[in-house]
Amino acid sequence: MERALDVDCRNPAALLAEACAAAGRPSAGAELIRAGENTLWRLPGGVVVRIGRPGQTAVAARELTVARWLHAHRVPAVRPLADPPEPLVVRGRPVTFWHELPPHRHSTAPELAAALRRLHQLPPPEAGLEAIDPFVRLPARIDGATTLDTPQRAWLHARLADLRTAWAELDHPAHRLTVVHGDAWSGNLAVTATAAHLLDFERTALGPPAWDLTSTAVAHDSFGSLSTPGYAAFCTAYGADVTEWPGYPVLRAIRELRVALYALQQAATDPARHRAQAHYRLACLRGEHGPRPWRWTAID
């Protein structure tokens, strides 16, 4: 059940206080964990509050569905609180409540491969998941990138259109579609002392397993942030190398575009920190910095 709450969304602490009040939880002593596309707060008592972007209530509901589905299959993952059972809505922003994980680190490549292999073998839930859209929010990111000039923006829209066509023409046999995480990088598998927990199900959908594997492949192939031995260990742990699939270059290009547009989105809000890296990424996509790997610098 959605509840519209009157709060100034420009004041994150006030928004948190309203959400906690609606859930019957105190917000005193809350600590900000991260403020990005989603804002995360830690409450006393081992509770994490996740506040999403405006208009993303259906996405937040899907995250809860996926987390409970994983729990039912005994797959370690972040767990939502039982109450409230659905996202609250605060001025159009979905708010969900989660059990805090114990101390953890990002996964290694083989740990991520093992988690993805298990995920891809699960029977899909009966309802709640749609086909993956690898282009979600990309037009808005192009239009909202204030550091772009008109020719750069036009080039990105043309590149996006070309990749939409290429994706539609890929051969994705129905029997090879599975539940895919959608944003399968090492930071979305939290390794504690006892287990490796999947988290962040904002992009989880039905799709080709190759989409999840491509995230790690481009870390090695395009960005140079994963060594050759590290990528080999990933492929061994999963049991396949996505770069051997003829459709991989299309998935690689889509992933590169997504990562470049994320940087341009961040540059729009903090150009002093992110403009140089964002425009370096754009120049790489346009063939101005030679062959891969391009050694892109991580952006928070």
mmCIF file of C-alpha atoms in Angstrom:
data_model
loop_
_atom_site.group_PDB
_atom_site.id
_atom_site.type_symbol
_atom_site.label_atom_id
_atom_site.label_comp_id
_atom_site.label_asym_id
_atom_site.label_seq_id
_atom_site.Cartn_x
_atom_site.Cartn_y
_atom_site.Cartn_z
ATOM 1 C CA MET A 1 0.000 0.000 0.000
ATOM 2 C CA GLU A 2 1.431 3.381 -1.018
ATOM 3 C CA ARG A 3 1.304 6.339 1.325
ATOM 4 C CA ALA A 4 1.951 9.873 0.169
ATOM 5 C CA LEU A 5 3.766 11.773 2.903
ATOM 6 C CA ASP A 6 4.288 15.533 3.026
ATOM 7 C CA VAL A 7 8.005 16.208 3.307
ATOM 8 C CA ASP A 8 10.599 18.356 1.542
ATOM 9 C CA CYS A 9 12.585 15.855 -0.547
ATOM 10 C CA ARG A 10 15.516 18.247 -0.628
ATOM 11 C CA ASN A 11 16.058 17.502 3.065
ATOM 12 C CA PRO A 12 17.165 13.839 3.276
ATOM 13 C CA ALA A 13 17.040 13.731 7.075
ATOM 14 C CA ALA A 14 13.493 15.066 7.142
ATOM 15 C CA LEU A 15 12.469 12.562 4.486
ATOM 16 C CA LEU A 16 13.986 9.756 6.556
ATOM 17 C CA ALA A 17 12.187 10.952 9.674
ATOM 18 C CA GLU A 18 8.821 10.926 7.871
ATOM 19 C CA ALA A 19 9.449 7.448 6.477
ATOM 20 C CA CYS A 20 10.443 6.061 9.862
ATOM 21 C CA ALA A 21 7.412 7.662 11.494
ATOM 22 C CA ALA A 22 5.157 6.025 8.905
ATOM 23 C CA ALA A 23 6.792 2.673 9.632
ATOM 24 C CA GLY A 24 6.556 3.145 13.385
ATOM 25 C CA ARG A 25 10.325 3.329 13.842
ATOM 26 C CA PRO A 26 12.434 6.054 15.470
ATOM 27 C CA SER A 27 14.960 7.814 13.254
ATOM 28 C CA ALA A 28 17.097 9.241 16.057
ATOM 29 C CA GLY A 29 20.721 8.225 15.730
ATOM 30 C CA ALA A 30 20.469 7.401 12.017
ATOM 31 C CA GLU A 31 23.742 7.396 10.060
ATOM 32 C CA LEU A 32 24.010 8.140 6.353
ATOM 33 C CA ILE A 33 25.645 5.227 4.511
ATOM 34 C CA ARG A 34 25.478 6.485 0.937
ATOM 35 C CA ALA A 35 23.745 9.248 -0.993
ATOM 36 C CA GLY A 36 23.518 8.451 -4.699
ATOM 37 C CA GLU A 37 20.742 7.352 -7.005
ATOM 38 C CA ASN A 38 19.425 5.623 -3.906
ATOM 39 C CA THR A 39 20.043 6.901 -0.392
ATOM 40 C CA LEU A 40 20.904 4.427 2.366
ATOM 41 C CA TRP A 41 20.645 5.089 6.100
ATOM 42 C CA ARG A 42 21.631 2.923 9.046
ATOM 43 C CA LEU A 43 19.249 2.933 12.008
ATOM 44 C CA PRO A 44 20.141 1.756 15.505
ATOM 45 C CA GLY A 45 19.257 -1.885 15.961
ATOM 46 C CA GLY A 46 20.671 -3.233 12.708
ATOM 47 C CA VAL A 47 18.164 -1.773 10.234
ATOM 48 C CA VAL A 48 19.019 -0.180 6.877
ATOM 49 C CA VAL A 49 16.588 2.206 5.178
ATOM 50 C CA ARG A 50 16.753 2.453 1.386
ATOM 51 C CA ILE A 51 15.170 5.532 -0.217
ATOM 52 C CA GLY A 52 14.764 5.290 -3.974
ATOM 53 C CA ARG A 53 14.307 7.789 -6.757
ATOM 54 C CA PRO A 54 10.936 9.430 -7.391
ATOM 55 C CA GLY A 55 8.523 7.274 -9.335
ATOM 56 C CA GLN A 56 10.392 4.007 -8.688
ATOM 57 C CA THR A 57 7.867 2.315 -6.392
ATOM 58 C CA ALA A 58 7.381 -0.648 -8.730
ATOM 59 C CA VAL A 59 11.145 -1.167 -8.847
ATOM 60 C CA ALA A 60 11.361 -1.129 -5.046
ATOM 61 C CA ALA A 61 8.517 -3.627 -4.808
ATOM 62 C CA ARG A 62 10.363 -5.909 -7.225
ATOM 63 C CA GLU A 63 13.478 -5.703 -5.044
ATOM 64 C CA LEU A 64 11.459 -6.967 -2.090
ATOM 65 C CA THR A 65 9.964 -9.764 -4.209
ATOM 66 C CA VAL A 66 13.378 -10.906 -5.434
ATOM 67 C CA ALA A 67 14.924 -10.835 -1.973
ATOM 68 C CA ARG A 68 12.110 -12.951 -0.521
ATOM 69 C CA TRP A 69 12.286 -15.345 -3.483
ATOM 70 C CA LEU A 70 16.018 -15.823 -2.918
ATOM 71 C CA HIS A 71 15.433 -16.406 0.786
ATOM 72 C CA ALA A 72 12.822 -19.061 -0.054
ATOM 73 C CA HIS A 73 15.467 -20.841 -2.154
ATOM 74 C CA ARG A 74 18.026 -20.564 0.656
ATOM 75 C CA VAL A 75 20.270 -18.260 -1.336
ATOM 76 C CA PRO A 76 22.127 -15.779 0.893
ATOM 77 C CA ALA A 77 20.897 -12.274 0.157
ATOM 78 C CA VAL A 78 19.982 -9.084 1.964
ATOM 79 C CA ARG A 79 16.659 -9.559 3.768
ATOM 80 C CA PRO A 80 13.818 -7.053 3.979
ATOM 81 C CA LEU A 81 12.018 -6.532 7.249
ATOM 82 C CA ALA A 82 8.628 -8.194 7.458
ATOM 83 C CA ASP A 83 6.986 -4.884 8.380
ATOM 84 C CA PRO A 84 6.232 -2.874 6.324
ATOM 85 C CA PRO A 85 5.654 -5.635 3.745
ATOM 86 C CA GLU A 86 5.615 -3.212 0.781
ATOM 87 C CA PRO A 87 7.415 0.040 0.014
ATOM 88 C CA LEU A 88 6.200 3.168 1.702
ATOM 89 C CA VAL A 89 6.067 6.203 -0.551
ATOM 90 C CA VAL A 90 7.390 9.538 0.682
ATOM 91 C CA ARG A 91 6.724 12.348 -1.800
ATOM 92 C CA GLY A 92 6.908 9.882 -4.658
ATOM 93 C CA ARG A 93 10.056 8.165 -3.343
ATOM 94 C CA PRO A 94 9.850 4.477 -2.380
ATOM 95 C CA VAL A 95 11.230 3.571 1.032
ATOM 96 C CA THR A 96 12.101 0.021 2.087
ATOM 97 C CA PHE A 97 13.549 -1.388 5.309
ATOM 98 C CA TRP A 98 16.216 -4.101 5.454
ATOM 99 C CA HIS A 99 18.215 -6.146 7.948
ATOM 100 C CA GLU A 100 21.762 -4.824 8.110
ATOM 101 C CA LEU A 101 24.478 -7.246 7.024
ATOM 102 C CA PRO A 102 27.377 -8.053 9.336
ATOM 103 C CA PRO A 103 30.811 -6.613 8.432
ATOM 104 C CA HIS A 104 31.547 -7.515 4.816
ATOM 105 C CA ARG A 105 33.729 -6.883 1.776
ATOM 106 C CA HIS A 106 33.268 -6.876 -1.986
ATOM 107 C CA SER A 107 33.475 -10.274 -3.625
ATOM 108 C CA THR A 108 36.346 -11.669 -5.627
ATOM 109 C CA ALA A 109 35.754 -12.599 -9.264
ATOM 110 C CA PRO A 110 35.434 -16.353 -8.521
ATOM 111 C CA GLU A 111 33.048 -15.663 -5.621
ATOM 112 C CA LEU A 112 30.854 -13.566 -7.902
ATOM 113 C CA ALA A 113 30.945 -16.260 -10.597
ATOM 114 C CA ALA A 114 29.825 -18.924 -8.127
ATOM 115 C CA ALA A 115 26.917 -16.754 -6.939
ATOM 116 C CA LEU A 116 25.815 -16.026 -10.512
ATOM 117 C CA ARG A 117 26.030 -19.690 -11.480
ATOM 118 C CA ARG A 118 23.701 -20.544 -8.595
ATOM 119 C CA LEU A 119 21.337 -17.677 -9.409
ATOM 120 C CA HIS A 120 21.095 -18.631 -13.078
ATOM 121 C CA GLN A 121 20.168 -22.207 -12.178
ATOM 122 C CA LEU A 122 17.154 -21.252 -10.051
ATOM 123 C CA PRO A 123 13.599 -21.683 -11.367
ATOM 124 C CA PRO A 124 12.182 -18.198 -12.018
ATOM 125 C CA PRO A 125 9.476 -16.881 -9.696
ATOM 126 C CA GLU A 126 5.951 -17.333 -10.983
ATOM 127 C CA ALA A 127 5.307 -13.599 -11.155
ATOM 128 C CA GLY A 128 6.927 -10.245 -10.577
ATOM 129 C CA LEU A 129 9.760 -10.225 -13.129
ATOM 130 C CA GLU A 130 9.744 -8.753 -16.604
ATOM 131 C CA ALA A 131 12.177 -9.132 -19.486
ATOM 132 C CA ILE A 132 15.405 -7.249 -18.940
ATOM 133 C CA ASP A 133 15.757 -3.816 -20.506
ATOM 134 C CA PRO A 134 19.483 -3.052 -20.819
ATOM 135 C CA PHE A 135 18.666 0.477 -21.965
ATOM 136 C CA VAL A 136 16.551 1.534 -18.987
ATOM 137 C CA ARG A 137 17.027 5.232 -18.127
ATOM 138 C CA LEU A 138 19.714 5.761 -20.788
ATOM 139 C CA PRO A 139 17.750 8.323 -22.870
ATOM 140 C CA ALA A 140 17.142 10.368 -19.714
ATOM 141 C CA ARG A 141 20.825 10.198 -18.800
ATOM 142 C CA ILE A 142 21.802 11.508 -22.218
ATOM 143 C CA ASP A 143 19.260 14.331 -22.043
ATOM 144 C CA GLY A 144 20.222 15.206 -18.482
ATOM 145 C CA ALA A 145 23.989 15.300 -19.081
ATOM 146 C CA THR A 146 24.572 19.037 -18.822
ATOM 147 C CA THR A 147 28.281 18.874 -19.707
ATOM 148 C CA LEU A 148 27.524 17.632 -23.242
ATOM 149 C CA ASP A 149 27.342 19.851 -26.309
ATOM 150 C CA THR A 150 24.754 19.317 -29.051
ATOM 151 C CA PRO A 151 26.922 17.136 -31.355
ATOM 152 C CA GLN A 152 27.987 14.912 -28.445
ATOM 153 C CA ARG A 153 24.390 14.459 -27.358
ATOM 154 C CA ALA A 154 23.314 13.623 -30.905
ATOM 155 C CA TRP A 155 26.124 11.074 -31.225
ATOM 156 C CA LEU A 156 25.059 9.333 -28.008
ATOM 157 C CA HIS A 157 21.417 9.146 -29.094
ATOM 158 C CA ALA A 158 22.518 7.657 -32.421
ATOM 159 C CA ARG A 159 24.759 5.158 -30.642
ATOM 160 C CA LEU A 160 21.881 4.190 -28.369
ATOM 161 C CA ALA A 161 19.592 3.650 -31.360
ATOM 162 C CA ASP A 162 22.169 1.450 -33.081
ATOM 163 C CA LEU A 163 22.604 -0.684 -29.984
ATOM 164 C CA ARG A 164 18.841 -1.078 -29.521
ATOM 165 C CA THR A 165 18.704 -2.540 -33.018
ATOM 166 C CA ALA A 166 21.699 -4.797 -32.396
ATOM 167 C CA TRP A 167 20.184 -6.082 -29.123
ATOM 168 C CA ALA A 168 16.866 -6.836 -30.813
ATOM 169 C CA GLU A 169 18.677 -8.866 -33.470
ATOM 170 C CA LEU A 170 20.598 -11.056 -31.013
ATOM 171 C CA ASP A 171 19.643 -14.705 -30.756
ATOM 172 C CA HIS A 172 18.385 -15.278 -27.200
ATOM 173 C CA PRO A 173 16.689 -18.721 -27.209
ATOM 174 C CA ALA A 174 13.825 -18.822 -24.710
ATOM 175 C CA HIS A 175 15.234 -21.896 -22.959
ATOM 176 C CA ARG A 176 18.395 -19.912 -22.122
ATOM 177 C CA LEU A 177 16.570 -17.087 -20.359
ATOM 178 C CA THR A 178 16.959 -17.106 -16.583
ATOM 179 C CA VAL A 179 16.712 -14.749 -13.648
ATOM 180 C CA VAL A 180 19.608 -12.327 -14.075
ATOM 181 C CA HIS A 181 20.846 -9.964 -11.409
ATOM 182 C CA GLY A 182 21.091 -7.129 -13.913
ATOM 183 C CA ASP A 183 23.996 -5.256 -12.286
ATOM 184 C CA ALA A 184 26.372 -8.072 -11.419
ATOM 185 C CA TRP A 185 29.576 -6.490 -10.176
ATOM 186 C CA SER A 186 31.689 -7.332 -7.124
ATOM 187 C CA GLY A 187 30.107 -4.634 -4.958
ATOM 188 C CA ASN A 188 26.701 -6.278 -5.292
ATOM 189 C CA LEU A 189 27.910 -9.475 -3.636
ATOM 190 C CA ALA A 190 28.750 -8.773 0.001
ATOM 191 C CA VAL A 191 31.016 -11.395 1.551
ATOM 192 C CA THR A 192 30.708 -11.799 5.322
ATOM 193 C CA ALA A 193 32.554 -14.225 7.574
ATOM 194 C CA THR A 194 29.975 -16.915 6.837
ATOM 195 C CA ALA A 195 28.422 -16.318 3.387
ATOM 196 C CA ALA A 196 28.326 -14.253 0.203
ATOM 197 C CA HIS A 197 25.101 -12.210 0.091
ATOM 198 C CA LEU A 198 23.528 -10.892 -3.101
ATOM 199 C CA LEU A 199 22.147 -7.370 -2.884
ATOM 200 C CA ASP A 200 20.731 -4.503 -4.952
ATOM 201 C CA PHE A 201 17.993 -6.050 -7.077
ATOM 202 C CA GLU A 202 16.942 -2.862 -8.851
ATOM 203 C CA ARG A 203 17.725 -4.352 -12.280
ATOM 204 C CA THR A 204 16.873 -8.012 -11.608
ATOM 205 C CA ALA A 205 14.824 -9.453 -14.462
ATOM 206 C CA LEU A 206 14.440 -12.349 -16.862
ATOM 207 C CA GLY A 207 17.171 -12.365 -19.472
ATOM 208 C CA PRO A 208 20.222 -14.053 -20.957
ATOM 209 C CA PRO A 209 22.845 -15.124 -18.396
ATOM 210 C CA ALA A 210 25.408 -13.547 -20.719
ATOM 211 C CA TRP A 211 24.221 -10.097 -19.568
ATOM 212 C CA ASP A 212 25.388 -10.775 -16.006
ATOM 213 C CA LEU A 213 28.682 -12.258 -17.183
ATOM 214 C CA THR A 214 29.426 -9.279 -19.397
ATOM 215 C CA SER A 215 29.889 -6.972 -16.404
ATOM 216 C CA THR A 216 32.993 -8.890 -15.338
ATOM 217 C CA ALA A 217 34.185 -9.453 -18.899
ATOM 218 C CA VAL A 218 34.289 -5.704 -19.603
ATOM 219 C CA ALA A 219 36.133 -5.103 -16.327
ATOM 220 C CA HIS A 220 38.941 -7.111 -17.915
ATOM 221 C CA ASP A 221 38.411 -6.437 -21.611
ATOM 222 C CA SER A 222 37.384 -2.782 -21.682
ATOM 223 C CA PHE A 223 38.429 -1.171 -18.425
ATOM 224 C CA GLY A 224 41.530 -3.127 -17.426
ATOM 225 C CA SER A 225 40.454 -3.249 -13.777
ATOM 226 C CA LEU A 226 40.519 -7.076 -13.633
ATOM 227 C CA SER A 227 43.690 -8.978 -14.467
ATOM 228 C CA THR A 228 43.885 -11.784 -17.013
ATOM 229 C CA PRO A 229 44.363 -14.414 -14.265
ATOM 230 C CA GLY A 230 41.446 -12.892 -12.361
ATOM 231 C CA TYR A 231 39.178 -13.138 -15.384
ATOM 232 C CA ALA A 232 40.314 -16.695 -16.083
ATOM 233 C CA ALA A 233 39.408 -17.619 -12.494
ATOM 234 C CA PHE A 234 35.956 -16.066 -13.002
ATOM 235 C CA CYS A 235 35.350 -18.112 -16.153
ATOM 236 C CA THR A 236 36.536 -21.306 -14.461
ATOM 237 C CA ALA A 237 34.257 -20.747 -11.458
ATOM 238 C CA TYR A 238 31.235 -20.064 -13.670
ATOM 239 C CA GLY A 239 32.002 -22.707 -16.258
ATOM 240 C CA ALA A 240 31.880 -20.487 -19.353
ATOM 241 C CA ASP A 241 33.571 -17.505 -20.997
ATOM 242 C CA VAL A 242 31.016 -15.033 -22.353
ATOM 243 C CA THR A 243 33.606 -13.440 -24.651
ATOM 244 C CA GLU A 244 33.499 -16.620 -26.782
ATOM 245 C CA TRP A 245 29.819 -15.994 -27.609
ATOM 246 C CA PRO A 246 29.303 -14.224 -30.985
ATOM 247 C CA GLY A 247 26.859 -11.788 -29.385
ATOM 248 C CA TYR A 248 29.331 -10.606 -26.755
ATOM 249 C CA PRO A 249 30.520 -7.482 -28.632
ATOM 250 C CA VAL A 250 26.961 -6.144 -28.601
ATOM 251 C CA LEU A 251 26.582 -6.721 -24.855
ATOM 252 C CA ARG A 252 30.018 -5.232 -24.257
ATOM 253 C CA ALA A 253 29.088 -2.093 -26.191
ATOM 254 C CA ILE A 254 25.839 -1.694 -24.241
ATOM 255 C CA ARG A 255 27.625 -2.114 -20.923
ATOM 256 C CA GLU A 256 30.301 0.401 -21.940
ATOM 257 C CA LEU A 257 27.604 2.894 -22.889
ATOM 258 C CA ARG A 258 25.816 2.416 -19.569
ATOM 259 C CA VAL A 259 29.003 2.994 -17.583
ATOM 260 C CA ALA A 260 29.919 6.052 -19.636
ATOM 261 C CA LEU A 261 26.465 7.565 -19.198
ATOM 262 C CA TYR A 262 26.585 6.961 -15.451
ATOM 263 C CA ALA A 263 29.751 9.047 -15.369
ATOM 264 C CA LEU A 264 28.082 11.797 -17.400
ATOM 265 C CA GLN A 265 25.147 11.748 -14.987
ATOM 266 C CA GLN A 266 27.540 12.218 -12.060
ATOM 267 C CA ALA A 267 29.379 14.969 -13.936
ATOM 268 C CA ALA A 268 26.133 16.888 -14.255
ATOM 269 C CA THR A 269 25.846 17.118 -10.463
ATOM 270 C CA ASP A 270 29.576 17.450 -9.642
ATOM 271 C CA PRO A 271 31.525 18.569 -12.716
ATOM 272 C CA ALA A 272 34.647 19.469 -10.751
ATOM 273 C CA ARG A 273 35.070 15.853 -9.647
ATOM 274 C CA HIS A 274 33.684 13.876 -12.557
ATOM 275 C CA ARG A 275 33.669 15.876 -15.810
ATOM 276 C CA ALA A 276 37.167 14.877 -16.934
ATOM 277 C CA GLN A 277 36.581 11.142 -16.414
ATOM 278 C CA ALA A 278 33.113 11.273 -17.974
ATOM 279 C CA HIS A 279 34.366 12.950 -21.125
ATOM 280 C CA TYR A 280 37.361 10.640 -21.311
ATOM 281 C CA ARG A 281 34.911 7.736 -21.366
ATOM 282 C CA LEU A 282 32.895 9.387 -24.108
ATOM 283 C CA ALA A 283 36.045 9.949 -26.152
ATOM 284 C CA CYS A 284 36.970 6.281 -25.763
ATOM 285 C CA LEU A 285 33.575 5.223 -27.090
ATOM 286 C CA ARG A 286 34.099 7.504 -30.077
ATOM 287 C CA GLY A 287 37.424 5.844 -30.904
ATOM 288 C CA GLU A 288 39.645 8.728 -29.828
ATOM 289 C CA HIS A 289 41.838 6.827 -27.355
ATOM 290 C CA GLY A 290 42.887 3.708 -29.173
ATOM 291 C CA PRO A 291 42.014 0.076 -28.439
ATOM 292 C CA ARG A 292 40.756 -1.419 -25.188
ATOM 293 C CA PRO A 293 41.495 -1.576 -22.290
ATOM 294 C CA TRP A 294 40.955 2.107 -21.617
ATOM 295 C CA ARG A 295 41.740 2.146 -17.875
ATOM 296 C CA TRP A 296 38.631 4.037 -16.785
ATOM 297 C CA THR A 297 38.811 5.397 -13.236
ATOM 298 C CA ALA A 298 36.037 4.304 -10.865
ATOM 299 C CA ILE A 299 33.355 6.860 -9.931
ATOM 300 C CA ASP A 300 31.522 6.627 -6.602
#
